[in-house]
PDB file of C-alpha atoms in Angstrom:
ATOM      1  CA  UNK A   1       8.508  -5.030 -44.123  1.00 49.00           C
ATOM      2  CA  UNK A   2       4.920  -4.669 -42.855  1.00 59.00           C
ATOM      3  CA  UNK A   3       2.385  -4.486 -45.747  1.00 68.00           C
ATOM      4  CA  UNK A   4       0.762  -1.068 -46.219  1.00 75.00           C
ATOM      5  CA  UNK A   5      -2.727  -2.551 -45.730  1.00 77.00           C
ATOM      6  CA  UNK A   6      -1.704  -3.979 -42.341  1.00 73.00           C
ATOM      7  CA  UNK A   7      -0.140  -0.654 -41.270  1.00 77.00           C
ATOM      8  CA  UNK A   8      -3.438   1.075 -42.110  1.00 80.00           C
ATOM      9  CA  UNK A   9      -5.405  -1.534 -40.135  1.00 78.00           C
ATOM     10  CA  UNK A  10      -3.103  -1.168 -37.104  1.00 78.00           C
ATOM     11  CA  UNK A  11      -3.403   2.620 -37.296  1.00 79.00           C
ATOM     12  CA  UNK A  12      -7.219   2.405 -37.454  1.00 80.00           C
ATOM     13  CA  UNK A  13      -7.269   0.084 -34.428  1.00 81.00           C
ATOM     14  CA  UNK A  14      -4.924   2.449 -32.570  1.00 79.00           C
ATOM     15  CA  UNK A  15      -7.167   5.471 -33.205  1.00 81.00           C
ATOM     16  CA  UNK A  16     -10.394   3.595 -32.437  1.00 77.00           C
ATOM     17  CA  UNK A  17      -9.215   1.826 -29.291  1.00 77.00           C
ATOM     18  CA  UNK A  18      -7.435   4.868 -27.844  1.00 75.00           C
ATOM     19  CA  UNK A  19     -10.670   6.816 -28.217  1.00 76.00           C
ATOM     20  CA  UNK A  20     -12.506   4.028 -26.375  1.00 74.00           C
ATOM     21  CA  UNK A  21      -9.906   4.071 -23.609  1.00 73.00           C
ATOM     22  CA  UNK A  22     -10.213   7.868 -23.225  1.00 72.00           C
ATOM     23  CA  UNK A  23     -14.000   8.167 -23.559  1.00 69.00           C
ATOM     24  CA  UNK A  24     -15.516   4.996 -22.141  1.00 65.00           C
ATOM     25  CA  UNK A  25     -12.840   3.153 -20.169  1.00 65.00           C
ATOM     26  CA  UNK A  26     -11.430   6.150 -18.312  1.00 57.00           C
ATOM     27  CA  UNK A  27     -10.676   5.197 -14.712  1.00 63.00           C
ATOM     28  CA  UNK A  28     -12.320   1.764 -14.912  1.00 69.00           C
ATOM     29  CA  UNK A  29      -9.122  -0.165 -15.573  1.00 70.00           C
ATOM     30  CA  UNK A  30      -7.324   1.586 -12.709  1.00 64.00           C
ATOM     31  CA  UNK A  31     -10.153   0.976 -10.257  1.00 66.00           C
ATOM     32  CA  UNK A  32     -10.469  -2.788 -10.804  1.00 71.00           C
ATOM     33  CA  UNK A  33      -6.822  -3.841 -11.149  1.00 72.00           C
ATOM     34  CA  UNK A  34      -4.745  -3.209  -8.090  1.00 61.00           C
ATOM     35  CA  UNK A  35      -0.965  -3.006  -7.950  1.00 54.00           C
ATOM     36  CA  UNK A  36       1.336  -5.239  -5.950  1.00 51.00           C
ATOM     37  CA  UNK A  37       0.768  -3.380  -2.672  1.00 54.00           C
ATOM     38  CA  UNK A  38       1.740  -0.179  -0.874  1.00 57.00           C
ATOM     39  CA  UNK A  39       5.162   1.452  -1.138  1.00 57.00           C
ATOM     40  CA  UNK A  40       6.669   3.957   1.315  1.00 63.00           C
ATOM     41  CA  UNK A  41       6.779   7.511  -0.094  1.00 65.00           C
ATOM     42  CA  UNK A  42       7.756   9.985   2.666  1.00 77.00           C
ATOM     43  CA  UNK A  43       7.133  11.153   6.228  1.00 86.00           C
ATOM     44  CA  UNK A  44       5.279  14.304   7.281  1.00 87.00           C
ATOM     45  CA  UNK A  45       4.088  15.911  10.473  1.00 89.00           C
ATOM     46  CA  UNK A  46       1.101  14.314  12.149  1.00 90.00           C
ATOM     47  CA  UNK A  47      -2.270  15.909  11.347  1.00 90.00           C
ATOM     48  CA  UNK A  48      -5.560  15.386  13.215  1.00 90.00           C
ATOM     49  CA  UNK A  49      -7.282  12.320  11.802  1.00 87.00           C
ATOM     50  CA  UNK A  50      -4.078  10.486  10.808  1.00 88.00           C
ATOM     51  CA  UNK A  51      -3.908   6.802  11.746  1.00 87.00           C
ATOM     52  CA  UNK A  52      -1.720   6.559  14.856  1.00 88.00           C
ATOM     53  CA  UNK A  53      -0.475   3.186  13.596  1.00 87.00           C
ATOM     54  CA  UNK A  54       1.428   5.111  10.902  1.00 89.00           C
ATOM     55  CA  UNK A  55       3.501   7.126  13.373  1.00 92.00           C
ATOM     56  CA  UNK A  56       7.222   6.837  12.637  1.00 91.00           C
ATOM     57  CA  UNK A  57       8.614   6.665  16.157  1.00 92.00           C
ATOM     58  CA  UNK A  58      12.268   6.974  15.096  1.00 90.00           C
ATOM     59  CA  UNK A  59      11.684  10.234  13.197  1.00 87.00           C
ATOM     60  CA  UNK A  60       9.349  11.480  15.949  1.00 89.00           C
ATOM     61  CA  UNK A  61      12.094  10.975  18.570  1.00 91.00           C
ATOM     62  CA  UNK A  62      14.734  12.752  16.458  1.00 84.00           C
ATOM     63  CA  UNK A  63      12.537  15.727  15.464  1.00 84.00           C
ATOM     64  CA  UNK A  64      10.835  16.119  18.848  1.00 88.00           C
ATOM     65  CA  UNK A  65       7.500  16.247  17.019  1.00 91.00           C
ATOM     66  CA  UNK A  66       5.077  13.575  15.812  1.00 93.00           C
ATOM     67  CA  UNK A  67       5.626  12.340  12.239  1.00 90.00           C
ATOM     68  CA  UNK A  68       3.692   9.742  10.232  1.00 91.00           C
ATOM     69  CA  UNK A  69       4.707   7.568   7.290  1.00 87.00           C
ATOM     70  CA  UNK A  70       2.933   8.102   3.954  1.00 81.00           C
ATOM     71  CA  UNK A  71       2.414   5.247   1.510  1.00 71.00           C
ATOM     72  CA  UNK A  72       1.299   5.126  -2.117  1.00 59.00           C
ATOM     73  CA  UNK A  73      -0.106   2.230  -4.095  1.00 56.00           C
ATOM     74  CA  UNK A  74       2.636   0.428  -5.993  1.00 57.00           C
ATOM     75  CA  UNK A  75       0.736   0.592  -9.279  1.00 57.00           C
ATOM     76  CA  UNK A  76       3.038  -1.080 -11.736  1.00 73.00           C
ATOM     77  CA  UNK A  77       1.577  -4.383 -12.891  1.00 86.00           C
ATOM     78  CA  UNK A  78       2.158  -6.870 -15.657  1.00 91.00           C
ATOM     79  CA  UNK A  79      -0.706  -7.555 -18.066  1.00 94.00           C
ATOM     80  CA  UNK A  80      -0.350 -10.701 -20.184  1.00 96.00           C
ATOM     81  CA  UNK A  81      -2.418 -11.249 -23.335  1.00 97.00           C
ATOM     82  CA  UNK A  82      -2.801 -14.970 -24.020  1.00 97.00           C
ATOM     83  CA  UNK A  83      -4.180 -15.209 -27.564  1.00 97.00           C
ATOM     84  CA  UNK A  84      -5.480 -18.370 -29.251  1.00 96.00           C
ATOM     85  CA  UNK A  85      -4.259 -18.253 -32.864  1.00 95.00           C
ATOM     86  CA  UNK A  86      -5.748 -21.565 -34.022  1.00 94.00           C
ATOM     87  CA  UNK A  87      -7.561 -21.677 -37.367  1.00 92.00           C
ATOM     88  CA  UNK A  88     -11.060 -21.463 -35.849  1.00 91.00           C
ATOM     89  CA  UNK A  89     -10.311 -17.796 -35.054  1.00 91.00           C
ATOM     90  CA  UNK A  90     -10.574 -17.017 -38.788  1.00 89.00           C
ATOM     91  CA  UNK A  91     -14.267 -17.958 -38.811  1.00 85.00           C
ATOM     92  CA  UNK A  92     -16.998 -15.356 -38.721  1.00 82.00           C
ATOM     93  CA  UNK A  93     -20.388 -14.747 -40.288  1.00 85.00           C
ATOM     94  CA  UNK A  94     -20.079 -11.033 -39.550  1.00 84.00           C
ATOM     95  CA  UNK A  95     -17.740  -8.208 -40.594  1.00 85.00           C
ATOM     96  CA  UNK A  96     -14.914  -9.030 -38.169  1.00 89.00           C
ATOM     97  CA  UNK A  97     -13.394 -12.452 -37.594  1.00 91.00           C
ATOM     98  CA  UNK A  98     -12.908 -13.744 -34.059  1.00 93.00           C
ATOM     99  CA  UNK A  99      -9.178 -13.082 -34.447  1.00 91.00           C
ATOM    100  CA  UNK A 100      -9.760  -9.436 -35.440  1.00 90.00           C
ATOM    101  CA  UNK A 101     -12.078  -8.948 -32.458  1.00 93.00           C
ATOM    102  CA  UNK A 102      -9.387 -10.472 -30.220  1.00 92.00           C
ATOM    103  CA  UNK A 103      -6.849  -7.984 -31.647  1.00 89.00           C
ATOM    104  CA  UNK A 104      -9.128  -4.995 -30.961  1.00 90.00           C
ATOM    105  CA  UNK A 105      -9.961  -6.155 -27.428  1.00 92.00           C
ATOM    106  CA  UNK A 106      -6.260  -6.781 -26.771  1.00 91.00           C
ATOM    107  CA  UNK A 107      -5.532  -3.233 -27.974  1.00 89.00           C
ATOM    108  CA  UNK A 108      -8.155  -1.734 -25.612  1.00 88.00           C
ATOM    109  CA  UNK A 109      -6.670  -3.622 -22.656  1.00 90.00           C
ATOM    110  CA  UNK A 110      -3.083  -2.818 -23.697  1.00 89.00           C
ATOM    111  CA  UNK A 111      -3.671   0.935 -24.160  1.00 88.00           C
ATOM    112  CA  UNK A 112      -5.505   1.029 -20.804  1.00 86.00           C
ATOM    113  CA  UNK A 113      -2.493  -0.716 -19.238  1.00 87.00           C
ATOM    114  CA  UNK A 114       0.179   1.647 -20.592  1.00 85.00           C
ATOM    115  CA  UNK A 115      -1.979   4.633 -19.614  1.00 82.00           C
ATOM    116  CA  UNK A 116      -1.549   3.335 -16.050  1.00 82.00           C
ATOM    117  CA  UNK A 117       2.199   2.730 -16.534  1.00 84.00           C
ATOM    118  CA  UNK A 118       1.771  -1.058 -16.565  1.00 89.00           C
ATOM    119  CA  UNK A 119       3.727  -3.514 -18.684  1.00 92.00           C
ATOM    120  CA  UNK A 120       2.098  -5.589 -21.434  1.00 95.00           C
ATOM    121  CA  UNK A 121       3.235  -8.970 -22.750  1.00 96.00           C
ATOM    122  CA  UNK A 122       1.895 -11.386 -25.370  1.00 97.00           C
ATOM    123  CA  UNK A 123       1.742 -15.164 -25.745  1.00 97.00           C
ATOM    124  CA  UNK A 124       0.450 -16.538 -29.065  1.00 97.00           C
ATOM    125  CA  UNK A 125      -0.453 -20.211 -29.029  1.00 96.00           C
ATOM    126  CA  UNK A 126      -2.127 -22.918 -31.117  1.00 95.00           C
ATOM    127  CA  UNK A 127      -1.573 -26.497 -29.950  1.00 94.00           C
ATOM    128  CA  UNK A 128       1.831 -25.195 -28.818  1.00 95.00           C
ATOM    129  CA  UNK A 129       3.260 -21.813 -27.866  1.00 96.00           C
ATOM    130  CA  UNK A 130       4.385 -20.146 -31.088  1.00 96.00           C
ATOM    131  CA  UNK A 131       5.320 -16.601 -30.047  1.00 95.00           C
ATOM    132  CA  UNK A 132       6.296 -14.910 -26.787  1.00 96.00           C
ATOM    133  CA  UNK A 133       6.678 -11.122 -26.535  1.00 95.00           C
ATOM    134  CA  UNK A 134       8.078 -10.265 -23.070  1.00 94.00           C
ATOM    135  CA  UNK A 135       6.223  -7.561 -21.119  1.00 94.00           C
ATOM    136  CA  UNK A 136       7.302  -3.957 -21.685  1.00 93.00           C
ATOM    137  CA  UNK A 137       5.862  -0.469 -21.370  1.00 91.00           C
ATOM    138  CA  UNK A 138       5.110   2.151 -23.983  1.00 90.00           C
ATOM    139  CA  UNK A 139       2.942   2.878 -26.990  1.00 88.00           C
ATOM    140  CA  UNK A 140       5.488   1.530 -29.487  1.00 90.00           C
ATOM    141  CA  UNK A 141       5.488  -1.815 -27.702  1.00 93.00           C
ATOM    142  CA  UNK A 142       1.673  -1.985 -27.640  1.00 90.00           C
ATOM    143  CA  UNK A 143       1.540  -1.328 -31.382  1.00 89.00           C
ATOM    144  CA  UNK A 144       4.001  -4.195 -31.863  1.00 91.00           C
ATOM    145  CA  UNK A 145       1.708  -6.477 -29.816  1.00 91.00           C
ATOM    146  CA  UNK A 146      -1.349  -5.543 -31.924  1.00 88.00           C
ATOM    147  CA  UNK A 147       0.689  -5.989 -35.111  1.00 89.00           C
ATOM    148  CA  UNK A 148       1.795  -9.479 -34.018  1.00 90.00           C
ATOM    149  CA  UNK A 149      -1.804 -10.560 -33.372  1.00 88.00           C
ATOM    150  CA  UNK A 150      -3.006  -9.286 -36.752  1.00 85.00           C
ATOM    151  CA  UNK A 151      -0.086 -10.431 -38.899  1.00 88.00           C
ATOM    152  CA  UNK A 152       1.168 -13.631 -37.283  1.00 91.00           C
ATOM    153  CA  UNK A 153       0.995 -16.732 -39.484  1.00 92.00           C
ATOM    154  CA  UNK A 154       0.652 -19.757 -37.174  1.00 94.00           C
ATOM    155  CA  UNK A 155       2.459 -22.985 -37.970  1.00 93.00           C
ATOM    156  CA  UNK A 156      -0.442 -25.098 -36.675  1.00 93.00           C
ATOM    157  CA  UNK A 157      -4.198 -24.746 -37.042  1.00 91.00           C
ATOM    158  CA  UNK A 158      -5.071 -26.811 -33.982  1.00 92.00           C
ATOM    159  CA  UNK A 159      -5.701 -25.785 -30.359  1.00 92.00           C
ATOM    160  CA  UNK A 160      -4.316 -26.733 -26.967  1.00 93.00           C
ATOM    161  CA  UNK A 161      -5.332 -24.124 -24.384  1.00 93.00           C
ATOM    162  CA  UNK A 162      -3.481 -25.948 -21.607  1.00 93.00           C
ATOM    163  CA  UNK A 163      -0.164 -25.530 -23.482  1.00 94.00           C
ATOM    164  CA  UNK A 164      -0.531 -21.735 -23.463  1.00 95.00           C
ATOM    165  CA  UNK A 165      -1.519 -21.620 -19.796  1.00 95.00           C
ATOM    166  CA  UNK A 166       1.328 -23.905 -18.717  1.00 94.00           C
ATOM    167  CA  UNK A 167       3.876 -21.770 -20.624  1.00 95.00           C
ATOM    168  CA  UNK A 168       2.501 -18.653 -18.920  1.00 96.00           C
ATOM    169  CA  UNK A 169       3.087 -20.294 -15.538  1.00 92.00           C
ATOM    170  CA  UNK A 170       6.733 -20.937 -16.431  1.00 92.00           C
ATOM    171  CA  UNK A 171       7.640 -17.471 -17.775  1.00 93.00           C
ATOM    172  CA  UNK A 172       5.561 -15.208 -15.505  1.00 91.00           C
ATOM    173  CA  UNK A 173       6.871 -15.501 -11.966  1.00 85.00           C
ATOM    174  CA  UNK A 174       5.190 -12.487 -10.366  1.00 86.00           C
ATOM    175  CA  UNK A 175       1.435 -12.109 -10.106  1.00 88.00           C
ATOM    176  CA  UNK A 176      -0.037 -10.737 -13.355  1.00 92.00           C
ATOM    177  CA  UNK A 177      -3.394  -9.868 -14.861  1.00 92.00           C
ATOM    178  CA  UNK A 178      -3.961 -12.408 -17.659  1.00 96.00           C
ATOM    179  CA  UNK A 179      -6.536 -12.044 -20.439  1.00 97.00           C
ATOM    180  CA  UNK A 180      -7.138 -15.389 -22.181  1.00 97.00           C
ATOM    181  CA  UNK A 181      -8.726 -14.606 -25.582  1.00 97.00           C
ATOM    182  CA  UNK A 182     -10.135 -17.706 -27.275  1.00 96.00           C
ATOM    183  CA  UNK A 183     -13.316 -19.249 -28.676  1.00 92.00           C
ATOM    184  CA  UNK A 184     -12.922 -22.267 -26.342  1.00 90.00           C
ATOM    185  CA  UNK A 185     -13.784 -24.627 -29.207  1.00 85.00           C
ATOM    186  CA  UNK A 186     -10.565 -26.512 -28.463  1.00 74.00           C
ATOM    187  CA  UNK A 187     -11.913 -27.179 -24.972  1.00 70.00           C
ATOM    188  CA  UNK A 188     -15.052 -29.027 -26.063  1.00 68.00           C
ATOM    189  CA  UNK A 189     -15.332 -32.607 -24.778  1.00 60.00           C
ATOM    190  CA  UNK A 190     -16.142 -35.608 -26.967  1.00 58.00           C
ATOM    191  CA  UNK A 191     -19.693 -35.775 -28.260  1.00 56.00           C
ATOM    192  CA  UNK A 192     -20.881 -38.470 -25.918  1.00 55.00           C
ATOM    193  CA  UNK A 193     -24.171 -38.391 -23.975  1.00 46.00           C
ATOM    194  CA  UNK A 194     -23.969 -35.618 -21.368  1.00 51.00           C
ATOM    195  CA  UNK A 195     -20.254 -35.131 -22.138  1.00 47.00           C
ATOM    196  CA  UNK A 196     -20.757 -31.375 -22.292  1.00 45.00           C
ATOM    197  CA  UNK A 197     -21.646 -31.440 -18.626  1.00 49.00           C
ATOM    198  CA  UNK A 198     -17.909 -31.224 -17.850  1.00 52.00           C
ATOM    199  CA  UNK A 199     -17.365 -28.369 -20.364  1.00 49.00           C
ATOM    200  CA  UNK A 200     -13.588 -28.755 -20.645  1.00 58.00           C
ATOM    201  CA  UNK A 201     -11.111 -31.588 -20.604  1.00 68.00           C
ATOM    202  CA  UNK A 202      -9.286 -32.356 -17.362  1.00 75.00           C
ATOM    203  CA  UNK A 203      -5.804 -31.088 -18.404  1.00 80.00           C
ATOM    204  CA  UNK A 204      -7.316 -27.696 -19.282  1.00 83.00           C
ATOM    205  CA  UNK A 205      -9.332 -27.507 -16.058  1.00 87.00           C
ATOM    206  CA  UNK A 206      -6.162 -28.304 -14.106  1.00 90.00           C
ATOM    207  CA  UNK A 207      -4.183 -25.634 -16.022  1.00 91.00           C
ATOM    208  CA  UNK A 208      -6.913 -23.032 -15.400  1.00 93.00           C
ATOM    209  CA  UNK A 209      -6.956 -23.897 -11.708  1.00 93.00           C
ATOM    210  CA  UNK A 210      -3.149 -23.656 -11.355  1.00 94.00           C
ATOM    211  CA  UNK A 211      -2.910 -20.301 -13.179  1.00 95.00           C
ATOM    212  CA  UNK A 212      -5.908 -18.819 -11.307  1.00 94.00           C
ATOM    213  CA  UNK A 213      -4.228 -19.568  -7.955  1.00 93.00           C
ATOM    214  CA  UNK A 214      -1.270 -17.315  -8.784  1.00 92.00           C
ATOM    215  CA  UNK A 215      -2.590 -14.835 -11.340  1.00 93.00           C
ATOM    216  CA  UNK A 216      -5.718 -12.773 -11.987  1.00 93.00           C
ATOM    217  CA  UNK A 217      -6.970 -14.882 -14.912  1.00 95.00           C
ATOM    218  CA  UNK A 218      -9.797 -13.468 -17.043  1.00 95.00           C
ATOM    219  CA  UNK A 219     -11.144 -15.774 -19.780  1.00 96.00           C
ATOM    220  CA  UNK A 220     -12.612 -13.920 -22.776  1.00 97.00           C
ATOM    221  CA  UNK A 221     -14.816 -16.237 -24.868  1.00 95.00           C
ATOM    222  CA  UNK A 222     -15.279 -14.960 -28.444  1.00 95.00           C
ATOM    223  CA  UNK A 223     -17.967 -16.909 -30.294  1.00 93.00           C
ATOM    224  CA  UNK A 224     -19.941 -16.707 -33.509  1.00 92.00           C
ATOM    225  CA  UNK A 225     -23.692 -17.456 -33.190  1.00 89.00           C
ATOM    226  CA  UNK A 226     -23.557 -19.833 -36.157  1.00 87.00           C
ATOM    227  CA  UNK A 227     -21.153 -22.086 -34.238  1.00 85.00           C
ATOM    228  CA  UNK A 228     -23.733 -22.567 -31.495  1.00 84.00           C
ATOM    229  CA  UNK A 229     -26.886 -22.990 -33.577  1.00 82.00           C
ATOM    230  CA  UNK A 230     -27.093 -23.715 -37.293  1.00 80.00           C
ATOM    231  CA  UNK A 231     -30.084 -22.510 -39.357  1.00 80.00           C
ATOM    232  CA  UNK A 232     -32.406 -25.276 -40.531  1.00 79.00           C
ATOM    233  CA  UNK A 233     -31.208 -25.319 -44.140  1.00 81.00           C
ATOM    234  CA  UNK A 234     -31.223 -29.071 -44.628  1.00 82.00           C
ATOM    235  CA  UNK A 235     -28.124 -31.017 -45.633  1.00 84.00           C
ATOM    236  CA  UNK A 236     -24.920 -28.957 -45.268  1.00 81.00           C
ATOM    237  CA  UNK A 237     -21.285 -29.720 -46.072  1.00 81.00           C
ATOM    238  CA  UNK A 238     -19.209 -28.372 -43.154  1.00 79.00           C
ATOM    239  CA  UNK A 239     -15.444 -28.116 -42.875  1.00 79.00           C
ATOM    240  CA  UNK A 240     -13.473 -28.063 -39.626  1.00 79.00           C
ATOM    241  CA  UNK A 241     -11.091 -25.072 -39.857  1.00 77.00           C
ATOM    242  CA  UNK A 242      -8.544 -26.722 -37.585  1.00 81.00           C
ATOM    243  CA  UNK A 243      -8.365 -30.240 -39.059  1.00 79.00           C
ATOM    244  CA  UNK A 244      -9.632 -29.660 -42.593  1.00 78.00           C
ATOM    245  CA  UNK A 245     -12.103 -32.551 -42.189  1.00 83.00           C
ATOM    246  CA  UNK A 246     -15.409 -32.236 -44.043  1.00 85.00           C
ATOM    247  CA  UNK A 247     -18.692 -33.703 -42.804  1.00 82.00           C
ATOM    248  CA  UNK A 248     -22.238 -33.874 -44.156  1.00 85.00           C
ATOM    249  CA  UNK A 249     -24.611 -32.438 -41.552  1.00 81.00           C
ATOM    250  CA  UNK A 250     -28.423 -32.398 -41.476  1.00 83.00           C
ATOM    251  CA  UNK A 251     -29.151 -29.008 -39.922  1.00 82.00           C
ATOM    252  CA  UNK A 252     -32.939 -29.473 -40.211  1.00 86.00           C
ATOM    253  CA  UNK A 253     -33.102 -32.859 -38.479  1.00 84.00           C
ATOM    254  CA  UNK A 254     -32.329 -34.256 -35.016  1.00 86.00           C
ATOM    255  CA  UNK A 255     -28.590 -33.694 -35.635  1.00 83.00           C
ATOM    256  CA  UNK A 256     -29.077 -29.929 -35.750  1.00 83.00           C
ATOM    257  CA  UNK A 257     -31.147 -29.855 -32.559  1.00 86.00           C
ATOM    258  CA  UNK A 258     -28.667 -32.080 -30.700  1.00 87.00           C
ATOM    259  CA  UNK A 259     -25.772 -29.848 -31.785  1.00 83.00           C
ATOM    260  CA  UNK A 260     -27.540 -26.748 -30.396  1.00 86.00           C
ATOM    261  CA  UNK A 261     -28.272 -28.534 -27.083  1.00 87.00           C
ATOM    262  CA  UNK A 262     -24.695 -29.781 -26.829  1.00 86.00           C
ATOM    263  CA  UNK A 263     -23.179 -26.314 -27.424  1.00 86.00           C
ATOM    264  CA  UNK A 264     -25.591 -24.723 -24.945  1.00 87.00           C
ATOM    265  CA  UNK A 265     -24.735 -27.275 -22.238  1.00 86.00           C
ATOM    266  CA  UNK A 266     -21.015 -26.836 -22.911  1.00 84.00           C
ATOM    267  CA  UNK A 267     -21.290 -23.033 -22.593  1.00 86.00           C
ATOM    268  CA  UNK A 268     -23.276 -23.239 -19.345  1.00 86.00           C
ATOM    269  CA  UNK A 269     -20.914 -25.798 -17.831  1.00 83.00           C
ATOM    270  CA  UNK A 270     -17.853 -23.749 -18.840  1.00 87.00           C
ATOM    271  CA  UNK A 271     -19.278 -20.671 -17.155  1.00 88.00           C
ATOM    272  CA  UNK A 272     -20.068 -22.758 -14.062  1.00 88.00           C
ATOM    273  CA  UNK A 273     -16.409 -23.828 -14.006  1.00 88.00           C
ATOM    274  CA  UNK A 274     -15.288 -20.180 -14.134  1.00 91.00           C
ATOM    275  CA  UNK A 275     -17.564 -19.421 -11.187  1.00 89.00           C
ATOM    276  CA  UNK A 276     -16.198 -22.382  -9.207  1.00 89.00           C
ATOM    277  CA  UNK A 277     -12.670 -21.118  -9.822  1.00 90.00           C
ATOM    278  CA  UNK A 278     -13.824 -17.578  -8.923  1.00 89.00           C
ATOM    279  CA  UNK A 279     -12.694 -16.175 -12.245  1.00 91.00           C
ATOM    280  CA  UNK A 280     -14.395 -13.121 -13.721  1.00 91.00           C
ATOM    281  CA  UNK A 281     -15.031 -13.791 -17.405  1.00 93.00           C
ATOM    282  CA  UNK A 282     -16.202 -11.952 -20.512  1.00 95.00           C
ATOM    283  CA  UNK A 283     -18.540 -13.345 -23.199  1.00 94.00           C
ATOM    284  CA  UNK A 284     -18.296 -11.735 -26.652  1.00 95.00           C
ATOM    285  CA  UNK A 285     -20.281 -12.525 -29.826  1.00 94.00           C
ATOM    286  CA  UNK A 286     -19.258 -11.584 -33.352  1.00 93.00           C
ATOM    287  CA  UNK A 287     -22.782 -10.282 -34.056  1.00 92.00           C
ATOM    288  CA  UNK A 288     -22.664  -7.781 -31.180  1.00 92.00           C
ATOM    289  CA  UNK A 289     -20.276  -4.923 -30.267  1.00 90.00           C
ATOM    290  CA  UNK A 290     -17.610  -6.158 -27.849  1.00 91.00           C
ATOM    291  CA  UNK A 291     -17.295  -2.875 -25.937  1.00 87.00           C
ATOM    292  CA  UNK A 292     -20.525  -3.218 -23.867  1.00 89.00           C
ATOM    293  CA  UNK A 293     -19.401  -6.688 -22.728  1.00 91.00           C
ATOM    294  CA  UNK A 294     -15.994  -5.299 -21.704  1.00 88.00           C
ATOM    295  CA  UNK A 295     -17.505  -2.285 -19.919  1.00 84.00           C
ATOM    296  CA  UNK A 296     -20.028  -4.533 -18.111  1.00 87.00           C
ATOM    297  CA  UNK A 297     -17.120  -6.712 -16.973  1.00 88.00           C
ATOM    298  CA  UNK A 298     -15.271  -3.725 -15.480  1.00 84.00           C
ATOM    299  CA  UNK A 299     -18.431  -2.398 -13.777  1.00 82.00           C
ATOM    300  CA  UNK A 300     -19.343  -5.800 -12.313  1.00 82.00           C
ATOM    301  CA  UNK A 301     -15.821  -6.286 -10.981  1.00 82.00           C
ATOM    302  CA  UNK A 302     -15.785  -2.798  -9.488  1.00 77.00           C
ATOM    303  CA  UNK A 303     -19.077  -3.487  -7.672  1.00 77.00           C
ATOM    304  CA  UNK A 304     -17.723  -6.795  -6.357  1.00 72.00           C
ATOM    305  CA  UNK A 305     -14.498  -5.190  -5.086  1.00 67.00           C
ATOM    306  CA  UNK A 306     -16.495  -2.519  -3.239  1.00 68.00           C
ATOM    307  CA  UNK A 307     -18.418  -5.136  -1.242  1.00 65.00           C
TER     308      UNK A 307
END
């Protein structure tokens, strides 16, 4: 049985995200995600201005009049939501946790997808793949996907982004649109001098590269500002959500400044990697509404596709 509080939360997300899809995302999803190609629909008599390359010579010969083939875009696509469920997603200094923001963004994408008759699937991962919901159509299925993201209790608190990406490559044979929702904290390199220059470890970079060759991979980085720069409050006791380790940290001294520099370099290098791999990406902060970032992503992609 689903707890009443969770049912209410799912219902609120459904109402809120469907309104966003209708009011602010209308047409944008359809315009930036193309189907698998063109499918034959019918033939009709030639009209001035028709492309002569579309003339159906067999029908033309039989009917003793010129006929052309008509094609329609084969719209049906598969949208995969690849959601990082490691313990760091529970952190937030604002109203919504990173995991709750991921659930709402997943709902916006999923409702946009079913509005266009596309299928939606879900992969939940930590340092291993923990849940796979095969792609299907329909509102009932989308509500199940949102419910899984909100209610799932992961077995592990750690992160291995490459494990999720590699599993996706095994189970998704046809080209799909893939939204990778994560804070990318599991991708940080060791804290060595200039280590952040590489942004991610080599297995993850390889997995990103392999998936991006076959699929339309869109990384969505969900971060809390406090993770990137701590306030100068002196000596702090900090706990790692994923390992449970506790450290004493001097936020007012050189440690605090070095941490901010390291996180900034890691973010810049990660974004440079996305550009090298030609992946459109979305940056979301817990202290700002996620919708403008999502809308800007769709508009930027639409402009790029028009070029």
